Amino acid sequence: MCFLAEDLHINIVPNFTLSQAQDVHLLSSELAGFTAAFTQTSPLWIALYLKKCGKCSMVPEERTGQLVNWRTYLDCQSLSRLIESERKTLNPKDIDFRATETLEGLCKAAHGDIGDWIRVLDLLVRISLSVY
């Protein structure tokens, strides 16, 4: 999943500080230091790793690449409406499988930041199964 969304960036709020002198050097880019309690944009794969380690929380933002305000996509009502509209139409919309995979990963990693995450994950799995 991280490979599919390698270029996607997301806002995080780290709970640790890493000074500017300790920049993180990656193969494709460089990350500036982290400052505790300040929102910072980072690649999705780093955000998922930091969340898994308990080092940050993920927050929605105005624009996150293709996922504008990802928390609205992780809402039971909007996902249920999407499933219903797909059932009723003869020509279903092209749902990008990368988006559903990315949202599933976000739901699993950031379940503390998402309300009713088990139901949301179930709806995302149903959407994924209908896409394939």
CSV table of C-alpha atoms in Angstrom, one decimal:
chain,number,residue,atom,x,y,z
A,1,MET,CA,0.0,0.0,0.0
A,2,CYS,CA,2.8,2.4,0.8
A,3,PHE,CA,4.3,1.8,-2.6
A,4,LEU,CA,1.1,2.7,-4.3
A,5,ALA,CA,0.9,6.0,-2.5
A,6,GLU,CA,4.5,6.8,-2.3
A,7,ASP,CA,4.0,10.3,-3.6
A,8,LEU,CA,1.1,11.2,-1.4
A,9,HIS,CA,1.8,13.6,1.4
A,10,ILE,CA,-0.3,14.0,4.6
A,11,ASN,CA,-0.3,16.3,7.6
A,12,ILE,CA,0.9,15.0,10.9
A,13,VAL,CA,1.4,16.4,14.3
A,14,PRO,CA,4.5,14.8,15.8
A,15,ASN,CA,4.9,14.4,19.6
A,16,PHE,CA,8.7,14.6,19.5
A,17,THR,CA,11.3,17.1,18.3
A,18,LEU,CA,14.1,16.5,15.9
A,19,SER,CA,16.2,19.6,15.3
A,20,GLN,CA,16.9,21.1,11.9
A,21,ALA,CA,20.5,20.0,12.3
A,22,GLN,CA,19.3,16.4,12.3
A,23,ASP,CA,17.5,16.5,8.9
A,24,VAL,CA,16.4,13.1,7.6
A,25,HIS,CA,18.1,12.4,4.3
A,26,LEU,CA,16.1,10.1,2.0
A,27,LEU,CA,17.0,8.8,-1.4
A,28,SER,CA,14.5,11.0,-3.2
A,29,SER,CA,14.2,14.0,-0.9
A,30,GLU,CA,15.1,15.5,2.5
A,31,LEU,CA,12.8,16.0,5.4
A,32,ALA,CA,13.3,18.9,7.7
A,33,GLY,CA,13.4,18.3,11.4
A,34,PHE,CA,10.2,17.6,13.3
A,35,THR,CA,8.8,20.0,16.0
A,36,ALA,CA,6.4,18.6,18.6
A,37,ALA,CA,2.8,19.9,18.5
A,38,PHE,CA,3.3,21.6,15.1
A,39,THR,CA,1.6,20.4,12.0
A,40,GLN,CA,4.0,19.2,9.3
A,41,THR,CA,3.6,17.6,5.9
A,42,SER,CA,5.3,14.3,5.4
A,43,PRO,CA,5.1,11.4,2.9
A,44,LEU,CA,2.4,8.9,3.7
A,45,TRP,CA,4.7,6.0,4.4
A,46,ILE,CA,6.6,8.0,7.0
A,47,ALA,CA,3.4,9.2,8.6
A,48,LEU,CA,2.1,5.6,8.8
A,49,TYR,CA,5.4,4.5,10.4
A,50,LEU,CA,5.4,7.3,12.9
A,51,LYS,CA,1.8,6.6,13.8
A,52,LYS,CA,2.5,2.9,14.2
A,53,CYS,CA,5.4,3.8,16.6
A,54,GLY,CA,3.1,6.2,18.5
A,55,LYS,CA,5.1,9.2,17.5
A,56,CYS,CA,2.5,11.3,15.8
A,57,SER,CA,-1.2,11.8,15.0
A,58,MET,CA,-2.6,12.3,11.5
A,59,VAL,CA,-4.7,15.3,10.8
A,60,PRO,CA,-6.8,16.2,7.8
A,61,GLU,CA,-5.7,19.1,5.6
A,62,GLU,CA,-7.2,21.3,3.0
A,63,ARG,CA,-5.5,19.4,0.2
A,64,THR,CA,-3.6,16.1,0.3
A,65,GLY,CA,-2.7,15.3,-3.2
A,66,GLN,CA,-5.6,13.3,-4.6
A,67,LEU,CA,-7.3,12.8,-1.2
A,68,VAL,CA,-8.7,16.2,-0.3
A,69,ASN,CA,-9.5,16.2,3.4
A,70,TRP,CA,-9.1,12.4,3.8
A,71,ARG,CA,-11.3,12.3,6.9
A,72,THR,CA,-14.4,13.1,4.9
A,73,TYR,CA,-13.6,10.0,2.8
A,74,LEU,CA,-13.5,7.9,6.0
A,75,ASP,CA,-17.1,8.7,7.0
A,76,CYS,CA,-19.7,5.9,7.2
A,77,GLN,CA,-22.4,8.0,5.5
A,78,SER,CA,-20.4,9.1,2.5
A,79,LEU,CA,-19.1,5.6,2.0
A,80,SER,CA,-22.6,4.1,2.2
A,81,ARG,CA,-23.8,6.7,-0.3
A,82,LEU,CA,-21.0,5.8,-2.7
A,83,ILE,CA,-21.9,2.1,-2.4
A,84,GLU,CA,-25.6,2.8,-3.0
A,85,SER,CA,-24.9,5.0,-6.0
A,86,GLU,CA,-22.6,2.3,-7.5
A,87,ARG,CA,-25.4,-0.3,-7.1
A,88,LYS,CA,-28.0,1.9,-8.8
A,89,THR,CA,-26.0,2.9,-11.9
A,90,LEU,CA,-25.6,0.8,-15.0
A,91,ASN,CA,-22.2,2.3,-15.6
A,92,PRO,CA,-20.4,2.5,-12.3
A,93,LYS,CA,-17.8,5.2,-11.7
A,94,ASP,CA,-14.2,4.3,-12.0
A,95,ILE,CA,-13.1,4.1,-8.4
A,96,ASP,CA,-9.3,4.3,-8.2
A,97,PHE,CA,-8.1,1.1,-6.5
A,98,ARG,CA,-5.1,3.0,-5.2
A,99,ALA,CA,-7.4,5.4,-3.3
A,100,THR,CA,-9.3,2.6,-1.7
A,101,GLU,CA,-6.1,0.8,-0.7
A,102,THR,CA,-4.6,4.1,0.7
A,103,LEU,CA,-7.8,4.8,2.6
A,104,GLU,CA,-7.8,1.2,4.0
A,105,GLY,CA,-4.2,1.8,5.2
A,106,LEU,CA,-5.1,5.1,6.8
A,107,CYS,CA,-8.0,3.5,8.5
A,108,LYS,CA,-5.9,0.7,9.9
A,109,ALA,CA,-3.1,3.0,11.0
A,110,ALA,CA,-5.0,6.0,12.2
A,111,HIS,CA,-8.0,4.2,13.9
A,112,GLY,CA,-7.5,6.4,16.9
A,113,ASP,CA,-8.1,9.5,14.8
A,114,ILE,CA,-11.2,8.1,13.1
A,115,GLY,CA,-14.6,7.5,14.7
A,116,ASP,CA,-16.3,4.2,14.1
A,117,TRP,CA,-13.3,2.9,12.2
A,118,ILE,CA,-14.4,-0.7,12.2
A,119,ARG,CA,-17.5,0.1,10.2
A,120,VAL,CA,-15.5,2.4,7.9
A,121,LEU,CA,-13.0,-0.3,7.3
A,122,ASP,CA,-15.8,-2.8,6.5
A,123,LEU,CA,-17.3,-0.3,3.9
A,124,LEU,CA,-13.9,0.2,2.3
A,125,VAL,CA,-13.4,-3.5,2.0
A,126,ARG,CA,-16.8,-3.8,0.3
A,127,ILE,CA,-15.8,-1.0,-2.1
A,128,SER,CA,-12.5,-2.7,-2.9
A,129,LEU,CA,-14.2,-6.0,-3.6
A,130,SER,CA,-16.6,-4.3,-6.0
A,131,VAL,CA,-13.8,-2.6,-7.8
A,132,TYR,CA,-11.9,-5.8,-8.5
